[in-house]
Amino acid sequence: MTSTARFDVEALRARIAGAALLPGEAGYDDARSLWNGEIDRRPALIVQCRAAADVAAAVDLAREEGLELTVRGGAHGVAGRAICDDGLMIDLSPMKSVVVDPGRRRAVVQPGVSLAELDAATQEHGLAVPAGTVSHTGVAGLTLGGGMGYLTGLYGLTIDNLVSAEVVLADGSIVAASADEHPDLFWALRGGGGNFGVVTSFEFRLHPVGPEVQFALLFWHHDAGVAPLRACRDVVAELPDQAGCLFAIGLNAPPAPFVPEEHHLALGSALILVSFGSAEEHAQILEPLHRAAPPLFELVTPMPYTGAQQAIDDSAPWGGFYYEKSLYLEELDDDALEVLFSRARAKTSPMSFSFAFPLIGEYARVADDATAYGGRRQVQYVVDMVAAGTDAETLAADRQWVRDTADLLRPLAGTAGAYVNYFDSDDDDRVRATYGAAKYDRLAAIKGRYDPANLFRGNVNIKPA
């Protein structure tokens, strides 16, 4: 078709190996769809990149034409920062290569790869990258914000295992960033989000994991009161490094085969525990819970690591409507548990819930200033309140539920900051609070060197100094 764009699309198409899609063209609507079905935006141009050179060409066009620029990796960000109206969206989803070197325990990963694809490739060799807990999440966005999952206690955040990166800068140049090359950029990429360029390749350190791990899901009915939550809190506080967990509060039991039919959609709380030791060690972790707060039902079983990584995928289906707010709590004290418990009945959708993720073990042994991660390196919890539904009306009701719950919890938080990957707003003061003044100022100075015009601003933005 003949282009009616205000810029020269044909010149771009001649320069790239991928596709350049205009509104109305085949593939455009599929390319602009995101995991969060509430987000409905229409870029003036979508560039589906197949190589770093394609990304550089798209960056050059956006810079020269003054187009708003966003970057789509796995398209899993709740806030929809991957896409803009009337600007240019770089779509990295065609870049799917994973190259594993089992001898060196390294993986070189392109930014269109999902966690499921990364896990599949590395588990062929009994290895893994510490990453997230929903397997259709994209590697790129998760990594740049931090990356936490069941392996955090053993091996730290995803960024703690990043060895190097290939980056397209705002001037269109392509550089390598590592401890030895552009070390300031490498520091900033590890937690500073997409502020400094488009990462077109990640090199990760791998660790021996699996292939089988120990899995448990325990569920307590809401009518059991707050006592099971306290019992879970006490067990989580003593978790060994070789175990990770997700503590969900105000959760409706899924209509899954392992859930007795009479308990389908029951309101309650759940603990998901994944451990990397023996079945006996796994049972020892669970024993105090069985003694203090016997669950309504449970699933305790060995399973493949890839299965554990996919166990909660159904709680976050593609195309659902989502909204979230998060904060850091130094501890899950009784006041925090009471807020989360008491608010559970106020939600509208059975898909909405709150969860606490413990940051323990190796996470807390990394120095605060070793990376740009927006959170203190001490034992603490990320608490996230998620509104989820299948329509706008339900989402609107539970968006208010999230906001009200967050307002009640905020006085208990040690900081106004939040985990960058769960960020709901672009409030400058909250961004600064997330990183802290010294780290934010260092990031702003690096931003000023690598992106002085703030071309990469479709993110949790750090303004260039």
Coordinates of C-alpha atoms in Angstrom, one line a residue:
M1 CA 0.0 0.0 0.0
T2 CA 1.1 3.6 -0.5
S3 CA 2.4 5.2 2.7
T4 CA 0.7 8.4 3.9
A5 CA 3.0 8.7 6.9
R6 CA 4.6 12.0 7.7
F7 CA 8.0 10.4 7.5
D8 CA 9.8 8.2 5.0
V9 CA 8.7 4.6 5.8
E10 CA 10.1 3.2 2.5
A11 CA 13.6 4.5 3.3
L12 CA 13.4 2.7 6.7
R13 CA 12.1 -0.5 5.1
A14 CA 15.0 -0.5 2.7
R15 CA 17.4 -0.3 5.7
I16 CA 16.0 -3.0 8.0
A17 CA 15.6 -6.8 7.9
G18 CA 12.4 -6.7 9.9
A19 CA 9.0 -5.1 9.2
A20 CA 7.7 -1.6 9.5
L21 CA 3.9 -1.5 10.1
L22 CA 1.6 1.4 9.6
P23 CA -2.0 1.6 10.9
G24 CA -4.3 -0.4 8.8
E25 CA -1.6 -2.7 7.4
A26 CA -1.7 -6.5 8.0
G27 CA -0.1 -7.4 11.3
Y28 CA -0.4 -3.9 12.8
D29 CA -3.2 -4.7 15.3
D30 CA -1.6 -7.9 16.5
A31 CA 1.7 -6.1 16.9
R32 CA 0.1 -3.4 19.1
S33 CA -1.7 -5.8 21.4
L34 CA -0.2 -6.1 24.9
W35 CA -0.7 -8.6 27.8
N36 CA -2.8 -5.9 29.6
G37 CA -5.9 -5.9 27.5
E38 CA -6.9 -2.5 29.0
I39 CA -4.1 -0.8 27.0
D40 CA -5.4 0.3 23.6
R41 CA -3.0 2.6 21.8
R42 CA -2.1 3.2 18.2
P43 CA 1.5 4.1 17.3
A44 CA 2.1 5.9 14.0
L45 CA 4.7 3.2 13.2
I46 CA 5.7 -0.2 14.6
V47 CA 9.1 -1.4 13.7
Q48 CA 9.5 -5.2 14.2
C49 CA 13.2 -5.6 14.6
R50 CA 15.3 -8.7 13.8
A51 CA 18.7 -7.4 14.6
A52 CA 20.5 -4.6 16.5
A53 CA 20.9 -2.7 13.2
D54 CA 17.1 -2.6 12.8
V55 CA 16.8 -1.1 16.3
A56 CA 19.5 1.5 15.5
A57 CA 17.6 2.4 12.3
A58 CA 14.3 2.8 14.3
V59 CA 16.1 4.9 17.0
D60 CA 17.6 7.1 14.3
L61 CA 14.2 7.7 12.7
A62 CA 12.5 8.6 16.0
R63 CA 15.3 10.9 17.0
E64 CA 15.5 12.7 13.6
E65 CA 11.7 13.1 13.3
G66 CA 11.0 14.0 16.9
L67 CA 8.7 10.9 17.4
E68 CA 7.8 9.7 20.8
L69 CA 9.6 6.4 21.2
T70 CA 8.6 3.2 23.2
V71 CA 10.1 -0.2 23.3
R72 CA 8.2 -3.5 23.5
G73 CA 9.9 -6.7 24.7
G74 CA 7.5 -9.2 26.3
A75 CA 4.7 -6.6 26.5
H76 CA 4.0 -7.7 30.0
G77 CA 4.2 -4.4 31.8
V78 CA 1.0 -3.6 33.6
A79 CA 1.2 0.2 32.9
G80 CA 1.6 -0.3 29.2
R81 CA 4.7 1.7 28.8
A82 CA 5.7 -0.4 25.8
I83 CA 3.3 1.5 23.5
C84 CA 2.4 5.0 22.7
D85 CA -0.2 6.9 20.6
D86 CA 1.1 8.5 17.4
G87 CA 4.8 7.7 18.0
L88 CA 7.1 4.9 17.1
M89 CA 7.1 1.5 18.9
I90 CA 10.2 -0.7 18.6
D91 CA 8.9 -4.3 18.8
L92 CA 11.7 -6.7 19.9
S93 CA 9.5 -9.8 19.9
P94 CA 11.0 -11.3 16.7
M95 CA 14.4 -11.4 18.4
K96 CA 14.2 -14.9 19.9
S97 CA 17.7 -16.4 20.0
V98 CA 19.0 -18.1 23.1
V99 CA 22.6 -19.5 22.9
V100 CA 23.7 -21.6 25.9
D101 CA 27.3 -22.4 26.7
P102 CA 27.0 -25.1 29.3
G103 CA 30.8 -25.3 29.8
R104 CA 31.2 -21.6 30.7
R105 CA 27.7 -21.5 32.3
R106 CA 26.7 -18.6 30.2
A107 CA 23.6 -17.8 28.0
V108 CA 23.3 -15.0 25.4
V109 CA 19.7 -14.0 25.1
Q110 CA 17.9 -11.7 22.8
P111 CA 15.2 -9.3 24.1
G112 CA 12.2 -11.0 22.5
V113 CA 12.6 -14.1 24.6
S114 CA 10.1 -15.1 27.3
L115 CA 11.0 -16.7 30.6
A116 CA 9.5 -20.0 29.4
E117 CA 11.8 -19.9 26.3
L118 CA 14.8 -19.1 28.4
D119 CA 14.0 -21.8 30.9
A120 CA 13.5 -24.4 28.2
A121 CA 16.9 -23.6 26.6
T122 CA 18.9 -23.6 29.8
Q123 CA 17.2 -26.6 31.4
E124 CA 18.4 -28.7 28.5
H125 CA 21.7 -28.5 30.3
G126 CA 20.4 -28.5 33.9
L127 CA 21.0 -24.8 34.3
A128 CA 18.9 -21.7 34.9
V129 CA 19.0 -17.9 35.2
P130 CA 17.3 -16.5 38.3
A131 CA 14.2 -14.8 36.9
G132 CA 10.5 -14.3 37.5
T133 CA 7.5 -16.4 38.4
V134 CA 5.1 -16.0 35.4
S135 CA 6.6 -17.7 32.4
H136 CA 5.1 -15.6 29.6
T137 CA 6.9 -12.5 31.1
G138 CA 9.6 -11.1 28.8
V139 CA 13.3 -11.4 29.8
A140 CA 14.2 -7.8 28.8
G141 CA 11.9 -5.7 30.9
L142 CA 12.1 -8.0 33.9
T143 CA 15.9 -7.9 33.8
L144 CA 16.3 -4.1 33.4
G145 CA 14.1 -3.5 36.5
G146 CA 15.7 -6.1 38.7
G147 CA 14.1 -9.5 38.3
M148 CA 13.0 -11.6 41.3
G149 CA 11.8 -15.2 41.6
Y150 CA 12.1 -18.4 43.5
L151 CA 15.9 -18.4 43.0
T152 CA 16.5 -15.0 44.5
G153 CA 17.6 -16.4 47.9
L154 CA 20.2 -18.7 46.3
Y155 CA 21.5 -16.5 43.5
G156 CA 20.1 -13.0 43.8
L157 CA 18.2 -10.9 41.3
T158 CA 18.4 -11.4 37.5
I159 CA 20.5 -8.3 37.3
D160 CA 23.0 -9.8 39.8
N161 CA 23.6 -12.5 37.1
L162 CA 24.0 -10.2 34.1
V163 CA 27.5 -10.3 32.7
S164 CA 27.3 -8.0 29.7
A165 CA 24.8 -6.4 27.3
E166 CA 24.7 -5.1 23.8
V167 CA 23.0 -1.7 23.7
V168 CA 21.7 0.6 21.0
L169 CA 22.2 4.2 22.3
A170 CA 20.1 7.3 21.6
D171 CA 22.6 8.4 18.9
G172 CA 22.0 5.1 17.1
S173 CA 25.4 3.6 17.9
I174 CA 25.8 0.1 19.2
V175 CA 28.0 -0.6 22.2
A176 CA 28.9 -3.4 24.5
A177 CA 28.4 -2.8 28.2
S178 CA 30.1 -4.8 31.0
A179 CA 32.3 -4.4 34.0
D180 CA 35.2 -3.6 31.6
E181 CA 33.4 -1.7 28.8
H182 CA 31.2 1.3 29.5
P183 CA 31.0 0.2 33.2
D184 CA 28.9 3.3 34.1
L185 CA 26.3 2.2 31.5
F186 CA 26.5 -1.4 32.7
W187 CA 25.8 -0.3 36.3
A188 CA 22.8 1.8 35.2
L189 CA 21.2 -0.9 33.1
R190 CA 21.1 -3.2 36.1
G191 CA 18.0 -1.7 37.7
G192 CA 17.6 1.6 35.8
G193 CA 15.1 0.2 33.4
G194 CA 14.9 1.2 29.7
N195 CA 16.3 4.7 30.4
F196 CA 19.7 4.3 28.7
G197 CA 19.2 2.5 25.5
V198 CA 17.6 -0.5 23.9
V199 CA 19.3 -3.7 25.0
T200 CA 19.5 -6.1 22.0
S201 CA 21.4 -8.9 23.8
F202 CA 21.9 -10.0 27.4
E203 CA 24.7 -12.3 28.6
F204 CA 23.7 -14.1 31.8
R205 CA 25.6 -16.3 34.3
L206 CA 23.9 -19.7 34.7
H207 CA 23.5 -21.9 37.8
P208 CA 22.8 -25.6 38.2
V209 CA 19.1 -26.0 38.9
G210 CA 16.8 -29.0 38.7
P211 CA 15.7 -30.6 36.5
E212 CA 13.4 -31.5 39.4
V213 CA 12.5 -29.2 42.3
Q214 CA 10.2 -29.5 45.3
F215 CA 6.9 -27.7 45.0
A216 CA 4.1 -26.9 47.4
L217 CA 0.9 -24.9 47.3
L218 CA -1.0 -24.6 50.6
F219 CA -4.4 -22.9 50.8
W220 CA -6.4 -21.6 53.8
H221 CA -10.0 -20.4 53.7
H222 CA -10.6 -16.8 54.6
D223 CA -12.9 -18.0 57.4
A224 CA -9.8 -19.4 59.2
G225 CA -9.0 -15.8 60.1
V226 CA -5.6 -14.1 60.2
A227 CA -3.8 -16.9 62.2
P228 CA -2.7 -18.8 59.0
L229 CA -1.2 -15.6 57.6
R230 CA 0.9 -15.2 60.8
A231 CA 2.0 -18.8 60.6
C232 CA 3.1 -18.3 57.0
R233 CA 4.9 -15.1 57.8
D234 CA 6.8 -16.9 60.6
V235 CA 7.8 -19.7 58.2
V236 CA 8.8 -17.3 55.4
A237 CA 11.0 -15.3 57.9
E238 CA 13.1 -18.5 58.5
L239 CA 13.3 -19.7 54.9
P240 CA 16.7 -21.1 53.9
D241 CA 18.4 -19.7 50.9
Q242 CA 17.6 -22.8 48.8
A243 CA 13.8 -22.0 49.0
G244 CA 11.7 -19.3 47.5
C245 CA 8.1 -18.5 47.9
L246 CA 5.1 -16.3 47.0
F247 CA 2.6 -15.5 49.7
A248 CA -0.8 -14.6 48.2
I249 CA -3.6 -13.0 50.3
G250 CA -7.2 -12.5 49.3
L251 CA -6.9 -15.1 46.6
N252 CA -9.8 -17.1 45.1
A253 CA -8.9 -20.8 44.8
P254 CA -8.5 -21.7 41.2
P255 CA -10.8 -24.2 39.5
A256 CA -7.8 -26.5 39.0
P257 CA -7.8 -30.3 39.0
F258 CA -5.9 -30.5 42.3
V259 CA -8.4 -28.3 44.1
P260 CA -11.4 -30.2 45.5
E261 CA -14.5 -29.1 43.5
E262 CA -16.3 -27.8 46.6
H263 CA -13.5 -25.3 47.2
H264 CA -13.3 -23.9 43.7
L265 CA -13.2 -20.0 43.9
A266 CA -13.2 -20.1 47.7
L267 CA -11.7 -16.9 49.1
G268 CA -8.5 -17.4 51.2
S269 CA -4.8 -17.2 51.2
A270 CA -2.1 -19.4 49.7
L271 CA 1.6 -20.0 50.1
I272 CA 3.6 -21.3 47.1
L273 CA 6.9 -22.7 48.1
V274 CA 9.6 -23.9 45.6
S275 CA 12.7 -25.4 47.2
F276 CA 15.9 -26.7 45.6
G277 CA 17.0 -29.2 48.2
S278 CA 15.7 -32.7 49.1
A279 CA 12.1 -33.7 49.7
E280 CA 13.0 -34.1 53.4
E281 CA 14.2 -30.6 53.6
H282 CA 11.1 -29.4 51.9
A283 CA 8.9 -31.2 54.4
Q284 CA 10.9 -29.7 57.3
I285 CA 10.1 -26.2 56.0
L286 CA 6.4 -27.1 55.8
E287 CA 6.1 -28.9 59.1
P288 CA 5.5 -25.9 61.3
L289 CA 2.7 -24.8 59.0
H290 CA 1.0 -28.2 59.1
R291 CA 1.3 -28.1 62.9
A292 CA 0.1 -24.5 63.5
A293 CA -2.3 -24.0 60.6
P294 CA -3.4 -27.1 58.7
P295 CA -4.4 -25.9 55.2
L296 CA -7.9 -26.4 53.6
F297 CA -6.1 -28.2 50.8
E298 CA -2.6 -28.5 49.5
L299 CA -0.5 -29.8 46.6
V300 CA 3.0 -31.0 47.7
T301 CA 5.0 -32.7 45.0
P302 CA 8.3 -32.8 43.1
M303 CA 8.0 -31.3 39.6
P304 CA 10.2 -30.1 36.8
Y305 CA 11.7 -26.7 37.4
T306 CA 10.0 -25.5 34.2
G307 CA 6.7 -26.7 35.7
A308 CA 7.2 -24.7 38.9
Q309 CA 8.1 -21.7 36.8
Q310 CA 4.7 -22.0 35.0
A311 CA 2.6 -23.0 38.0
I312 CA 0.8 -19.6 38.4
D313 CA 0.6 -18.6 34.7
D314 CA -3.1 -19.1 34.7
S315 CA -3.5 -16.4 37.3
A316 CA -2.2 -13.8 34.8
P317 CA -3.8 -14.6 31.4
W318 CA -2.9 -12.7 28.3
G319 CA -5.6 -10.1 27.5
G320 CA -6.9 -9.7 31.0
F321 CA -7.4 -6.1 32.4
Y322 CA -4.8 -5.2 35.0
Y323 CA -3.8 -2.5 37.4
E324 CA -1.3 -2.7 40.3
K325 CA 0.4 -0.8 43.1
S326 CA 3.4 -2.0 45.1
L327 CA 5.5 -1.0 48.0
Y328 CA 8.4 -2.3 50.2
L329 CA 7.8 -3.5 53.7
E330 CA 10.7 -4.3 56.0
E331 CA 8.6 -6.9 57.7
L332 CA 5.1 -8.4 57.4
D333 CA 4.0 -7.4 60.9
D334 CA 0.6 -8.1 62.3
D335 CA -0.7 -4.6 61.3
A336 CA 0.3 -5.3 57.6
L337 CA -1.3 -8.7 57.6
E338 CA -4.5 -7.3 59.2
V339 CA -4.8 -4.7 56.4
L340 CA -4.3 -7.3 53.6
F341 CA -6.6 -9.8 55.3
S342 CA -9.4 -7.3 56.1
R343 CA -9.3 -5.9 52.6
A344 CA -9.8 -9.2 50.9
R345 CA -13.6 -9.2 50.9
A346 CA -13.7 -5.7 49.5
K347 CA -12.5 -6.8 46.0
T348 CA -14.9 -7.4 43.2
S349 CA -13.1 -9.8 40.8
P350 CA -12.0 -13.4 41.7
M351 CA -8.9 -12.6 39.7
S352 CA -7.7 -9.8 42.0
F353 CA -5.4 -10.5 44.9
S354 CA -2.4 -9.2 46.9
F355 CA 0.9 -10.9 47.3
A356 CA 4.1 -10.6 49.3
F357 CA 7.5 -11.7 47.9
P358 CA 10.4 -12.1 50.3
L359 CA 13.7 -10.7 49.3
I360 CA 16.1 -12.8 51.3
G361 CA 19.5 -14.6 51.2
E362 CA 21.8 -13.6 48.4
Y363 CA 19.6 -10.6 47.5
A364 CA 20.6 -9.0 50.8
R365 CA 24.3 -9.8 50.5
V366 CA 24.8 -7.6 47.5
A367 CA 26.0 -4.1 48.2
D368 CA 23.4 -1.3 47.8
D369 CA 25.5 0.5 45.3
A370 CA 26.7 -2.6 43.3
T371 CA 23.8 -2.1 40.9
A372 CA 21.2 0.6 40.1
Y373 CA 18.4 -1.5 41.6
G374 CA 15.7 0.7 43.1
G375 CA 15.4 -0.9 46.5
R376 CA 17.6 -1.3 49.6
R377 CA 19.6 -4.6 49.8
Q378 CA 18.2 -5.7 53.1
V379 CA 15.9 -8.5 54.0
Q380 CA 12.4 -7.2 53.2
Y381 CA 9.2 -7.8 51.2
V382 CA 7.8 -6.5 48.0
V383 CA 4.0 -6.3 48.5
D384 CA 1.9 -5.9 45.3
M385 CA -1.8 -5.4 45.1
V386 CA -3.2 -6.5 41.7
A387 CA -6.6 -5.6 40.2
A388 CA -7.4 -8.1 37.5
G389 CA -10.6 -8.7 35.5
T390 CA -12.0 -9.4 32.1
D391 CA -13.8 -6.1 31.5
A392 CA -13.3 -2.4 32.2
E393 CA -16.1 -2.1 34.8
T394 CA -14.7 -4.8 37.0
L395 CA -11.2 -3.3 36.7
A396 CA -12.5 0.1 37.6
A397 CA -14.0 -1.3 40.9
D398 CA -10.8 -3.1 41.8
R399 CA -8.5 -0.3 40.8
Q400 CA -10.1 1.6 43.6
W401 CA -9.7 -1.4 45.9
V402 CA -6.0 -1.5 45.1
R403 CA -5.6 2.3 45.7
D404 CA -7.5 2.1 49.0
T405 CA -5.5 -0.9 50.2
A406 CA -2.2 0.8 49.3
D407 CA -3.2 3.9 51.2
L408 CA -3.8 1.8 54.3
L409 CA -0.4 0.0 53.9
R410 CA 1.7 3.0 53.0
P411 CA 2.2 4.3 56.6
L412 CA 3.8 0.9 57.4
A413 CA 6.3 1.1 54.5
G414 CA 9.8 2.4 55.2
T415 CA 10.0 4.3 51.9
A416 CA 7.7 5.9 49.4
G417 CA 9.5 3.9 46.7
A418 CA 8.3 0.8 44.9
Y419 CA 9.7 -2.0 42.8
V420 CA 10.3 -0.5 39.3
N421 CA 8.7 -3.5 37.5
Y422 CA 5.5 -3.0 39.4
F423 CA 5.4 0.8 39.1
D424 CA 2.0 2.3 38.6
S425 CA 2.8 6.0 38.0
D426 CA 5.5 8.3 36.7
D427 CA 5.5 10.6 39.7
D428 CA 9.1 12.1 39.8
D429 CA 9.2 12.2 43.6
R430 CA 8.3 8.5 43.9
V431 CA 10.9 7.6 41.3
R432 CA 13.5 9.5 43.3
A433 CA 12.3 7.8 46.5
T434 CA 12.6 4.4 44.9
Y435 CA 16.3 4.9 44.0
G436 CA 17.3 7.2 46.9
A437 CA 18.9 10.6 46.3
A438 CA 22.5 9.4 45.8
K439 CA 21.6 6.6 43.4
Y440 CA 19.1 8.7 41.5
D441 CA 21.6 11.5 41.0
R442 CA 24.2 9.0 39.7
L443 CA 21.6 7.6 37.3
A444 CA 20.6 11.1 36.1
A445 CA 24.3 11.9 35.4
I446 CA 24.7 8.7 33.4
K447 CA 21.4 9.5 31.6
G448 CA 22.8 12.9 30.7
R449 CA 25.8 11.3 29.1
Y450 CA 24.0 8.6 27.1
D451 CA 20.6 10.2 26.4
P452 CA 20.8 13.9 27.1
A453 CA 17.5 14.6 25.1
N454 CA 15.6 11.9 27.0
L455 CA 14.7 10.1 23.9
F456 CA 14.1 6.9 26.0
R457 CA 11.4 8.3 28.3
G458 CA 8.7 5.7 27.7
N459 CA 9.6 4.1 31.0
V460 CA 9.8 4.8 34.8
N461 CA 11.7 7.8 33.7
I462 CA 15.0 9.2 35.1
K463 CA 15.5 12.8 33.8
P464 CA 18.9 13.5 32.4
A465 CA 21.1 15.7 34.6

